[in-house]
XYZ file of C-alpha atoms in Angstrom:
746
model
C -15.866 -15.286 127.007
C -17.800 -14.920 123.749
C -19.772 -11.910 125.025
C -16.618 -10.278 126.340
C -14.842 -10.662 123.009
C -17.840 -9.216 121.142
C -17.929 -6.265 123.515
C -14.239 -5.586 122.981
C -14.609 -5.776 119.212
C -17.586 -3.418 119.329
C -15.615 -0.986 121.506
C -12.715 -1.061 119.043
C -15.002 -0.464 116.054
C -16.539 2.535 117.795
C -13.090 4.036 118.315
C -12.203 3.407 114.684
C -15.422 5.083 113.565
C -14.620 8.059 115.766
C -11.149 8.219 114.270
C -12.583 8.113 110.762
C -14.919 11.002 111.564
C -12.188 13.050 113.243
C -10.688 15.862 111.205
C -6.958 16.520 111.032
C -5.657 18.481 113.970
C -4.172 21.318 111.924
C -6.637 23.961 110.890
C -6.482 25.052 107.319
C -5.419 28.611 106.768
C -6.321 28.674 103.080
C -9.229 30.816 102.070
C -10.780 33.776 103.874
C -12.537 31.796 106.594
C -9.410 29.763 107.360
C -7.252 32.877 107.559
C -9.750 34.610 109.824
C -9.887 31.562 112.089
C -6.093 31.390 112.298
C -5.877 35.114 113.015
C -8.482 34.756 115.737
C -6.525 31.853 117.230
C -3.340 33.928 117.338
C -5.275 36.840 118.774
C -6.694 34.623 121.507
C -3.228 33.547 122.614
C -1.910 37.115 122.449
C -4.630 38.172 124.860
C -3.106 35.884 127.502
C 0.307 37.543 127.606
C 1.763 40.983 128.057
C 3.552 42.263 124.938
C 6.793 42.697 126.873
C 6.854 38.978 127.722
C 7.447 38.098 124.082
C 9.224 41.184 122.727
C 11.095 43.126 125.423
C 10.078 46.755 125.581
C 6.813 46.330 123.673
C 3.667 47.761 125.236
C 1.024 46.777 122.692
C 0.226 44.429 119.817
C -1.054 45.680 116.511
C -3.755 44.031 114.384
C -2.913 40.509 113.292
C -1.608 40.285 109.744
C -2.849 37.416 107.612
C 0.120 37.086 105.234
C 2.344 36.196 106.923
C 0.294 35.325 109.983
C 1.994 37.532 112.580
C 1.121 40.321 114.986
C 3.308 43.440 115.035
C 4.531 44.597 118.453
C 5.018 48.282 119.244
C 6.396 50.563 121.901
C 4.158 53.607 121.480
C 4.228 54.021 117.683
C 7.614 52.370 117.114
C 7.579 48.901 115.552
C 9.867 46.565 117.533
C 9.146 43.234 115.896
C 6.577 40.562 115.153
C 4.964 37.777 117.188
C 3.683 34.500 115.786
C 2.415 31.107 116.993
C 4.712 28.178 116.245
C 1.876 25.686 115.723
C 0.512 27.765 112.817
C 3.711 27.248 110.826
C 5.006 23.784 111.702
C 3.772 20.505 113.125
C 4.186 21.058 116.867
C 2.246 18.027 118.073
C 3.669 16.584 121.252
C 3.389 13.046 122.571
C -0.168 13.773 123.675
C -1.100 14.200 120.010
C -2.052 17.840 120.621
C -0.067 20.910 119.551
C 2.357 22.626 121.902
C 1.573 26.325 121.458
C 4.489 28.740 121.845
C 4.366 32.463 121.109
C 7.660 33.545 119.576
C 8.871 37.107 119.103
C 11.199 38.195 116.279
C 12.849 41.593 116.089
C 13.097 43.497 112.829
C 16.241 41.587 111.844
C 14.613 38.194 112.354
C 16.322 37.393 115.674
C 14.331 35.511 118.303
C 13.934 37.879 121.255
C 11.320 35.977 123.275
C 9.410 32.715 123.541
C 6.406 32.045 125.754
C 4.802 28.637 126.289
C 1.093 29.433 126.328
C -0.652 26.060 126.082
C 0.195 22.359 125.974
C -1.191 18.977 126.984
C 2.063 17.358 128.077
C 2.143 17.193 131.920
C 2.927 13.478 131.967
C 5.340 13.593 129.030
C 7.455 16.397 130.500
C 8.740 13.778 132.924
C 10.455 15.380 135.862
C 10.745 18.756 134.120
C 8.944 21.536 136.010
C 7.500 24.480 134.113
C 10.436 26.688 135.114
C 12.875 24.333 133.382
C 10.810 24.448 130.206
C 10.900 28.243 130.366
C 14.674 28.143 130.829
C 14.947 25.779 127.863
C 13.011 28.147 125.607
C 15.219 31.044 126.679
C 18.198 29.233 125.130
C 16.785 30.178 121.716
C 16.702 33.902 122.481
C 19.300 35.629 120.303
C 19.124 33.028 117.528
C 18.737 34.385 113.993
C 18.158 31.660 111.384
C 19.286 33.780 108.426
C 22.506 34.927 110.061
C 23.143 31.446 111.460
C 22.989 29.953 107.981
C 25.259 32.642 106.565
C 27.906 32.217 109.258
C 27.724 28.424 109.554
C 26.462 28.544 113.122
C 23.800 26.099 114.214
C 20.721 26.518 116.331
C 21.104 26.697 120.117
C 21.209 23.403 121.993
C 19.388 22.746 125.260
C 21.194 22.327 128.537
C 21.936 18.606 128.485
C 21.950 18.449 132.283
C 18.289 19.473 132.307
C 17.325 16.111 130.798
C 15.272 17.320 127.859
C 12.644 14.772 126.864
C 11.157 14.026 123.471
C 8.489 16.660 124.062
C 11.136 19.295 124.725
C 12.914 18.255 121.531
C 9.643 18.753 119.649
C 9.378 22.215 121.176
C 12.896 23.156 120.148
C 12.361 21.771 116.665
C 9.186 23.798 116.218
C 10.848 27.005 117.446
C 13.758 26.703 115.010
C 11.767 25.623 111.962
C 8.978 28.136 112.489
C 11.540 30.932 112.928
C 13.048 29.918 109.591
C 9.680 30.100 107.841
C 8.579 33.368 109.418
C 11.970 34.979 108.781
C 11.701 33.956 105.158
C 8.159 35.254 104.913
C 9.121 38.602 106.455
C 12.289 38.706 104.329
C 14.330 39.354 107.429
C 17.952 40.271 106.917
C 17.483 42.133 103.616
C 18.006 41.004 100.053
C 21.645 41.463 99.160
C 22.762 40.706 95.621
C 23.646 37.077 95.181
C 27.354 36.406 94.961
C 28.731 33.738 92.707
C 28.180 30.367 94.365
C 31.106 28.043 95.043
C 31.045 24.284 94.792
C 33.546 21.561 95.549
C 36.111 21.063 92.772
C 37.358 17.436 92.779
C 40.254 18.329 90.461
C 41.607 21.208 92.548
C 44.361 21.240 95.108
C 47.676 19.402 95.275
C 48.611 16.560 97.615
C 50.814 18.083 100.300
C 52.306 17.176 103.665
C 50.773 17.686 107.112
C 52.142 21.178 107.678
C 51.014 22.265 104.228
C 47.470 21.076 104.953
C 47.459 22.947 108.262
C 48.736 26.161 106.702
C 46.211 25.967 103.872
C 43.336 25.371 106.304
C 42.488 21.964 104.855
C 43.157 20.528 108.318
C 41.908 22.475 111.333
C 43.153 22.037 114.883
C 41.761 22.748 118.355
C 44.122 22.358 121.313
C 42.466 22.260 124.749
C 44.423 22.350 127.976
C 43.296 21.099 131.362
C 43.140 24.689 132.586
C 40.825 25.742 129.744
C 38.429 22.887 130.453
C 38.355 23.578 134.194
C 37.687 27.250 133.508
C 34.867 26.376 131.096
C 33.083 24.374 133.800
C 33.525 27.260 136.246
C 32.110 29.701 133.691
C 29.147 27.390 133.034
C 27.789 28.177 136.491
C 27.459 24.525 137.494
C 28.903 24.511 141.013
C 28.927 20.720 141.284
C 30.964 20.395 138.087
C 33.280 23.248 139.004
C 34.099 21.583 142.318
C 35.357 18.477 140.522
C 38.229 19.778 138.372
C 40.599 17.675 136.330
C 43.474 16.597 138.556
C 46.434 17.546 136.361
C 48.624 20.588 135.739
C 46.607 23.269 133.977
C 49.051 23.438 131.052
C 48.702 19.728 130.261
C 46.970 18.774 127.028
C 43.367 17.731 127.581
C 42.478 17.174 123.918
C 44.365 17.864 120.686
C 41.609 17.622 118.078
C 41.985 17.737 114.271
C 39.358 17.658 111.522
C 39.452 17.643 107.712
C 37.132 17.002 104.751
C 38.641 13.801 103.326
C 35.948 13.247 100.692
C 37.814 15.882 98.644
C 40.277 13.827 96.575
C 43.370 16.000 97.160
C 42.858 16.202 100.930
C 41.808 12.563 101.195
C 44.818 11.257 99.288
C 47.173 13.438 101.321
C 45.847 12.241 104.681
C 44.839 8.632 103.963
C 47.129 7.572 101.168
C 46.083 6.465 97.701
C 44.829 2.980 98.606
C 42.909 3.959 101.745
C 41.338 6.938 99.967
C 40.133 4.796 97.064
C 38.584 2.344 99.519
C 36.796 5.193 101.285
C 35.651 6.789 98.022
C 34.111 3.511 96.838
C 32.086 3.268 100.058
C 30.543 6.726 99.558
C 27.057 6.820 98.079
C 26.149 9.667 95.694
C 25.845 12.885 97.690
C 27.717 11.560 100.720
C 30.756 13.308 102.183
C 33.366 12.176 104.698
C 35.429 13.916 107.351
C 38.518 12.791 109.216
C 38.541 13.253 112.994
C 41.723 12.613 114.944
C 42.843 13.490 118.433
C 45.550 13.150 121.027
C 45.535 13.933 124.723
C 43.727 12.293 127.575
C 40.131 12.939 126.470
C 38.880 10.704 123.675
C 36.036 11.801 121.427
C 34.983 8.132 121.354
C 34.561 7.759 125.083
C 36.254 5.193 127.304
C 33.530 2.578 126.938
C 33.074 2.693 123.171
C 32.253 -0.643 121.568
C 31.115 -1.377 117.995
C 27.440 -0.494 117.617
C 27.606 2.513 119.914
C 26.968 6.114 118.972
C 29.600 8.829 119.198
C 27.930 11.039 121.777
C 30.945 13.276 122.399
C 31.111 14.840 118.930
C 28.554 16.265 116.528
C 28.731 18.244 113.304
C 26.729 21.466 113.097
C 25.967 23.402 109.944
C 23.342 26.099 109.963
C 20.397 24.822 111.986
C 21.162 21.178 111.266
C 22.997 18.911 113.682
C 24.531 15.661 112.436
C 25.327 12.969 114.981
C 27.425 9.967 114.103
C 26.686 6.337 114.736
C 28.761 3.239 114.206
C 27.386 2.741 110.691
C 28.870 6.136 109.719
C 32.264 5.162 111.112
C 35.342 3.937 109.231
C 38.530 3.056 111.063
C 41.770 4.691 109.939
C 45.027 3.033 110.887
C 47.268 6.111 110.623
C 47.632 9.508 108.995
C 49.592 9.102 105.766
C 50.718 12.732 105.368
C 54.417 13.231 106.153
C 55.022 15.189 109.342
C 51.758 14.168 111.024
C 51.969 13.822 114.824
C 51.302 10.620 116.732
C 47.557 10.582 117.402
C 45.625 8.236 119.667
C 42.273 8.184 117.839
C 41.924 8.461 114.053
C 38.588 7.824 112.316
C 36.658 8.767 109.210
C 32.937 9.582 109.477
C 30.468 9.493 106.617
C 27.892 12.264 106.298
C 24.638 10.919 104.762
C 23.335 12.492 101.582
C 19.943 13.256 103.148
C 21.521 15.460 105.838
C 21.683 18.453 103.434
C 25.346 18.937 104.273
C 27.135 21.477 102.058
C 30.874 20.691 102.006
C 31.713 24.226 100.854
C 29.674 26.121 103.443
C 31.109 26.718 106.933
C 30.490 24.085 109.577
C 31.879 23.138 112.960
C 32.695 20.016 114.856
C 31.490 20.274 118.438
C 33.300 18.378 121.174
C 31.169 17.706 124.259
C 33.249 17.390 127.407
C 31.393 15.656 130.198
C 32.002 15.572 133.905
C 30.228 13.369 136.440
C 28.498 15.395 139.152
C 26.586 12.627 140.913
C 25.603 9.004 140.780
C 23.302 9.628 137.827
C 24.079 13.178 136.743
C 26.598 14.633 134.330
C 27.448 18.168 133.311
C 28.602 19.143 129.828
C 30.498 21.973 128.193
C 30.924 22.277 124.435
C 33.974 23.384 122.439
C 33.643 24.229 118.755
C 36.226 23.553 116.056
C 35.218 25.680 113.056
C 35.947 24.473 109.533
C 35.504 25.854 106.043
C 36.940 24.267 102.940
C 39.653 26.566 101.525
C 38.812 28.229 98.217
C 41.672 26.459 96.435
C 39.611 23.251 96.672
C 36.459 24.895 95.226
C 35.336 26.625 92.068
C 32.896 29.447 91.379
C 29.580 28.848 89.655
C 27.550 31.771 88.384
C 24.044 31.891 89.906
C 21.103 31.137 87.659
C 19.118 34.185 86.569
C 20.048 37.696 87.649
C 18.914 41.041 88.867
C 16.324 41.412 91.528
C 14.975 37.924 91.142
C 18.387 36.456 91.862
C 18.750 38.629 94.913
C 15.382 37.551 96.195
C 16.185 33.906 95.682
C 19.440 34.248 97.593
C 17.536 35.776 100.471
C 15.518 32.610 100.786
C 18.261 30.114 100.089
C 19.673 29.739 103.561
C 16.355 29.477 105.422
C 15.056 26.981 102.879
C 18.060 24.778 103.527
C 17.417 25.064 107.231
C 13.806 24.086 106.776
C 14.615 20.892 104.868
C 15.854 17.566 106.126
C 14.220 14.483 107.576
C 11.466 14.836 110.194
C 12.402 14.965 113.860
C 11.107 11.467 114.580
C 13.403 9.993 111.914
C 16.430 11.737 113.386
C 15.475 10.448 116.840
C 15.235 6.877 115.511
C 18.674 7.192 113.895
C 20.164 8.579 117.094
C 18.752 5.711 119.175
C 19.679 2.879 116.826
C 21.767 1.091 119.481
C 18.948 1.216 122.048
C 16.489 -0.014 119.420
C 18.782 -2.952 118.649
C 19.032 -3.884 122.331
C 15.244 -3.715 122.733
C 14.771 -5.857 119.614
C 17.148 -8.420 121.106
C 15.213 -8.453 124.383
C 11.925 -8.918 122.560
C 13.442 -11.706 120.502
C 14.648 -13.489 123.635
C 11.208 -13.167 125.222
C 9.564 -14.568 122.094
C 11.881 -17.577 122.228
C 11.045 -18.053 125.926
C 7.327 -18.201 125.206
C 7.498 -20.370 122.106
C 9.832 -22.843 123.784
C 8.476 -22.520 127.300
C 8.151 -26.292 127.798
C 11.895 -26.737 127.438
C 12.546 -23.964 129.959
C 9.987 -24.766 132.656
C 11.017 -28.442 132.821
C 14.329 -27.200 134.278
C 13.507 -25.299 137.457
C 16.965 -23.882 138.144
C 17.417 -22.696 134.564
C 13.914 -21.211 134.533
C 14.508 -19.206 137.719
C 17.876 -17.937 136.561
C 16.547 -16.871 133.171
C 13.507 -15.191 134.680
C 15.313 -13.157 137.323
C 18.142 -12.232 134.965
C 15.586 -11.021 132.407
C 13.672 -9.013 135.021
C 16.911 -7.433 136.236
C 17.730 -6.397 132.670
C 14.255 -4.941 132.196
C 14.524 -2.915 135.398
C 18.100 -1.679 135.013
C 18.342 -1.130 131.263
C 14.803 -0.794 129.902
C 13.531 1.135 132.928
C 16.273 3.072 134.706
C 18.574 3.534 131.704
C 16.398 3.692 128.577
C 13.367 5.001 130.538
C 10.959 2.985 128.400
C 8.180 2.452 130.933
C 4.727 2.150 129.398
C 1.916 3.955 131.165
C -1.847 4.171 131.107
C -1.259 7.689 129.761
C -0.149 6.103 126.496
C -3.517 4.352 126.270
C -5.440 7.550 127.025
C -3.344 9.490 124.516
C -3.982 6.897 121.829
C -7.746 6.815 122.337
C -7.858 10.623 122.409
C -5.885 10.780 119.158
C -8.342 8.372 117.530
C -11.192 10.673 118.456
C -9.590 14.030 117.708
C -7.230 13.384 114.804
C -4.568 10.705 114.585
C -0.968 11.590 113.647
C 1.649 8.874 113.434
C 4.463 11.354 114.027
C 3.179 12.033 117.540
C 3.788 8.393 118.484
C 6.950 7.832 116.472
C 8.986 10.446 118.339
C 9.802 7.927 121.090
C 11.038 4.789 119.284
C 11.357 2.515 122.328
C 7.840 3.279 123.538
C 6.473 2.812 120.016
C 8.219 -0.539 119.554
C 7.093 -1.726 122.976
C 3.490 -0.884 122.189
C 3.686 -2.715 118.866
C 5.086 -5.776 120.622
C 2.416 -5.571 123.331
C -0.304 -5.371 120.658
C 1.066 -8.501 118.971
C 1.423 -10.322 122.301
C -2.194 -9.529 123.201
C -3.298 -11.645 120.236
C -1.207 -14.633 121.296
C -0.889 -14.622 125.075
C -2.885 -11.690 126.461
C -1.396 -9.073 128.749
C 1.006 -11.479 130.468
C 4.168 -10.896 128.375
C 4.204 -7.206 129.248
C 2.929 -7.318 132.821
C 5.007 -10.342 133.776
C 8.188 -9.711 131.796
C 8.501 -6.249 130.230
C 7.181 -3.861 132.881
C 10.114 -2.276 134.780
C 8.001 -1.475 137.849
C 6.598 -4.995 137.857
C 10.171 -6.289 137.710
C 11.109 -4.025 140.628
C 8.218 -5.407 142.696
C 9.091 -9.018 141.973
C 12.826 -8.609 142.585
C 12.290 -6.793 145.886
C 9.815 -9.476 146.967
C 12.361 -12.140 146.059
C 14.917 -10.375 148.253
C 12.348 -10.167 151.055
C 11.716 -13.916 150.834
C 15.459 -14.548 151.044
C 15.495 -12.458 154.220
C 12.606 -14.514 155.669
C 10.070 -11.690 155.459
C 6.650 -13.305 156.076
C 4.380 -13.598 153.040
C 0.624 -13.133 153.289
C -1.982 -14.686 151.018
C -5.160 -12.672 150.684
C -8.262 -14.853 151.285
C -9.898 -15.665 147.989
C -13.196 -13.965 148.753
C -11.364 -10.748 149.648
C -8.986 -11.036 146.704
C -11.704 -11.372 144.064
C -13.359 -8.233 145.450
C -10.135 -6.247 145.397
C -8.840 -6.937 141.890
C -11.763 -5.073 140.184
C -10.429 -1.836 141.764
C -7.883 -1.410 138.985
C -10.628 -1.648 136.365
C -12.604 1.025 138.176
C -9.509 3.234 138.245
C -8.917 2.755 134.532
C -12.529 3.452 133.604
C -12.421 6.573 135.763
C -9.273 7.833 134.059
C -10.705 7.023 130.637
C -13.892 8.914 131.445
C -11.938 11.946 132.647
C -9.791 11.879 129.496
C -12.907 12.282 127.372
C -13.289 15.724 128.890
C -9.700 16.692 129.714
C -6.693 14.613 128.772
C -4.392 16.883 130.765
C -6.410 16.348 133.951
C -6.529 12.595 133.355
C -2.752 12.598 132.954
C -2.350 14.296 136.311
C -4.685 11.775 137.955
C -2.673 8.955 136.431
C -0.006 9.693 139.042
C -1.682 6.805 140.832
C 0.892 4.884 138.809
C 4.263 5.149 140.610
C 6.106 4.454 137.370
C 7.358 7.993 136.864
C 8.740 8.221 140.386
C 10.266 4.770 140.763
C 11.476 4.114 137.217
C 11.791 7.260 135.114
C 13.041 9.590 137.864
C 14.704 6.855 139.949
C 13.070 8.169 143.155
C 14.600 11.644 142.686
C 11.398 13.602 143.148
C 9.275 15.416 145.737
C 9.069 13.444 148.970
C 5.336 12.706 148.776
C 5.707 10.972 145.410
C 8.664 8.980 146.708
C 6.762 8.058 149.894
C 3.797 6.816 147.851
C 6.019 4.641 145.649
C 7.860 3.244 148.679
C 4.577 2.385 150.406
C 3.506 0.353 147.380
C 6.860 -1.402 147.219
C 6.719 -2.075 150.970
C 3.297 -3.677 150.536
C 4.814 -5.800 147.784
C 7.384 -7.187 150.227
C 4.563 -9.004 152.044
C 2.059 -9.472 149.198
C 3.849 -10.160 145.922
C 3.025 -7.612 143.182
C 0.493 -5.821 145.357
C 0.170 -2.867 142.953
C -0.160 -5.114 139.897
C -2.960 -7.100 141.510
C -5.222 -4.361 142.773
C -4.319 -0.848 141.564
C -2.586 -0.872 138.161
C -4.811 0.858 135.566
C -2.437 -0.088 132.743
C -2.850 -3.780 133.567
C -6.612 -3.287 133.491
C -6.423 -1.492 130.133
C -4.429 -4.362 128.642
C -6.630 -7.048 130.148
C -9.700 -5.832 128.241
C -8.396 -6.471 124.681
C -6.332 -9.379 126.017
C -9.559 -11.382 126.313
C -9.544 -11.929 122.545
C -6.228 -13.823 122.557
C -6.140 -16.708 120.100
C -4.451 -19.416 122.165
C -4.501 -20.922 125.633
C -0.837 -21.720 126.121
C -0.944 -22.723 129.775
C -1.459 -26.440 130.424
C -3.642 -27.916 133.178
C -4.448 -31.398 134.534
C -7.983 -32.662 135.109
C -7.077 -32.887 138.775
C -6.209 -29.163 138.986
C -8.638 -27.648 141.496
C -10.324 -30.957 142.189
C -8.774 -32.069 144.414
C -5.303 -30.468 143.846
C -4.859 -26.903 145.175
C -1.088 -26.534 144.755
C -1.148 -24.014 141.862
C -3.975 -22.080 143.514
C -1.839 -21.635 146.611
C 1.443 -20.946 144.807
C 0.344 -18.523 142.054
C 2.294 -15.282 142.696
C -0.674 -13.042 141.837
C -3.554 -15.398 142.725
C -4.678 -15.607 139.094
C -5.713 -19.278 139.527
C -9.170 -19.923 140.931
C -9.731 -22.539 143.665
C -11.518 -24.741 141.132
C -8.353 -24.785 139.042
C -8.908 -22.580 135.979
C -6.672 -19.597 135.220
C -8.160 -16.107 135.020
C -6.539 -14.579 131.894
C -7.395 -11.064 133.093
C -5.131 -11.505 136.124
C -2.450 -13.860 134.774
C 0.966 -12.280 134.210
C 2.397 -15.311 132.350
C 5.222 -15.774 134.813
C 5.135 -19.521 133.891
C 5.392 -20.533 137.560
C 2.374 -22.824 137.219
C 3.976 -24.429 134.161
C 7.128 -25.107 136.131
C 4.920 -26.858 138.734
C 3.080 -28.686 135.933
C 6.267 -30.566 135.030
C 7.767 -30.833 138.523
C 7.966 -34.425 139.812
C 8.443 -33.333 143.437
C 5.988 -30.392 143.719
C 2.935 -31.167 141.573
C 0.740 -33.822 143.326
C -0.299 -35.293 139.974
C 3.317 -35.632 138.886
C 4.292 -36.949 142.308
C 1.714 -39.759 142.061
C 2.916 -40.662 138.583
C 6.523 -40.634 139.736
C 5.721 -42.879 142.730
C 3.926 -45.341 140.446
C 6.941 -45.425 138.150
C 9.256 -45.937 141.089
C 7.073 -48.753 142.491
C 7.036 -50.452 139.112
C 10.774 -50.052 138.841
C 11.289 -51.406 142.364
C 8.974 -54.359 141.745
C 10.528 -55.237 138.413
C 13.663 -57.005 139.898
C 11.551 -59.014 142.380
C 9.173 -60.135 139.677
C 12.124 -61.036 137.508
C 13.693 -63.106 140.320
C 10.422 -64.972 140.971
C 9.978 -65.842 137.331
C 13.591 -66.990 137.116
C 13.238 -69.290 140.147
C 10.068 -70.823 138.747
C 11.765 -71.510 135.455
C 14.713 -73.191 137.207
C 12.406 -75.401 139.320
C 10.518 -76.431 136.243
C 13.766 -77.401 134.514
C 14.856 -79.610 137.436
C 11.578 -81.593 137.470
C 11.916 -85.115 135.840
C 10.475 -85.349 132.407
C 7.103 -87.101 132.153
C 7.085 -90.280 130.047
C 4.271 -91.327 127.888
C 2.289 -94.435 129.123
């Protein structure tokens, strides 16, 4: 044990030293040598593609420019646009910790006309998304112009939600939009028109008027959708499954009657909310925050039928420029009714706060997007979006002369819109905000598991309670953590982490998936206390699937087989060999190691829910079938993630599992009953193989299953049974002694 711990510590120190020596992953482009290197990098990627793939109609690339770092694209001698590499302008690191390289073409007006994925290291992170779907995703940005989008209030394109874009795809989209902003600014795309006088919100402007007056002034905007319009939108979307499931109602019926207004403006807020409700709302606003009122009638609610406090509002989002603002429960304020005279009866009325750090401009145009969803299968949904445009009327604003003048002012106005687009919190922060509810649920699950382990004696003394808690927890892990939240850890995460330590560590690459990050932090803490057992035995969705299916097999009287000990102890090292092989391959090629890690069926069985090519599904089903006869077959002999966790798990601080001196000599009950054969015949527990299911601890306290406890119970029962007889004998003797005549002294 001591030598193993020292070896693990030495291995960890070596990785830390490698991380300290590693240089940051982004090459510097400052100075002549840096610029030449960056130009050569762009030139190398350009050599892989035909000019027409990035800029339609182009037949050649010109020499790479160094400032800005772009390559002009020509048809004969006519300049058609410029091509650049996204990773040279923004952080485009994916979950692998390596950049996702995309060549992007801009025409002379700064519009994206092409995007080509040329290199990435994300085969395991693009879960279930073939290359063709990534290409289709990138094509959604073609036609987007960041300068014009900012001027008109339009946002950046959004991916097809049905395609199931993962975190990596979100990183790709983020890098395309932000790099286009920077390159457009650098090329001064769109011209430099003289700066008009800016307008800002005027809190003193505008009278309080009735509902019709607000509608006529444009302070309240309306979007009326009929059933026929929604059905037609799904037909036009090209989704045949969605089109074949129309709304069953007359086409002229109201589907949604949606209204929106900026109620953080005092005149509009007082008109719609009333004096008291407006003052309450105004006091809750932090400096820089704004608030909008959203109200609707009709059969389709922007809240969703299953909304409960703590949820996110996934049917609406606010879009301004290239920024998208999604609302969560903490941004939500209930509104009892619309105060303005003449307002219609509305089913849903709510106020939503817009955080100050969202860079929202209340005077600039924006739009509220309503996402209408339609179920197309057991797990699939299709979406169409309807936009309700809004701009605060000028009567509620005032003009402010721009600072400076002349050409300098014009130049600054050219850059103003792209600069606003390029600001805002990092992508990983926005992802954490958007998944706050899922993070809270995971935190609750981890808290429950911590309580289970710290108070395990109370639980395992009650067999029925223990079994119910365990199987209920495993069902929750499988259904919610695995199939719903798709938070299945993988050996790829380990390989990615070790590669990042060697080649340049970036926290942002690991923070983009909050559930995976939190799980890994909890696993790291658990390794210090209990070893790998808390994850492998309680938090692994595929492990839960194996155990639950085996439990069902036992209920159906499927025979169970126990591998002979000599065979078993020669089989469990296989998973360590697999892990070491994958780790060795990752030193040369992380992408190849990720492909080989398909030996884990996690992606097929958990992430994709068996909706994959037949050979992957067949492999996963074979492993599960083996687990029907040999409990947790994959965990015992093949799981490289379990092996990876077992190595540092040797340095755990405590031995929490209790044993009797008789365990293994002569008692063999735990050895025979251990679900994964982690208990040796001589009685000690192998921490490398133990999954901390606590089954042996339940036996430890069981008066009718543990031989040691049975003997103690029988002794207690014998003493209890003998106690009345001994009491009767002593009582009879005392009575006889009392009846004897008293002896007299001589």
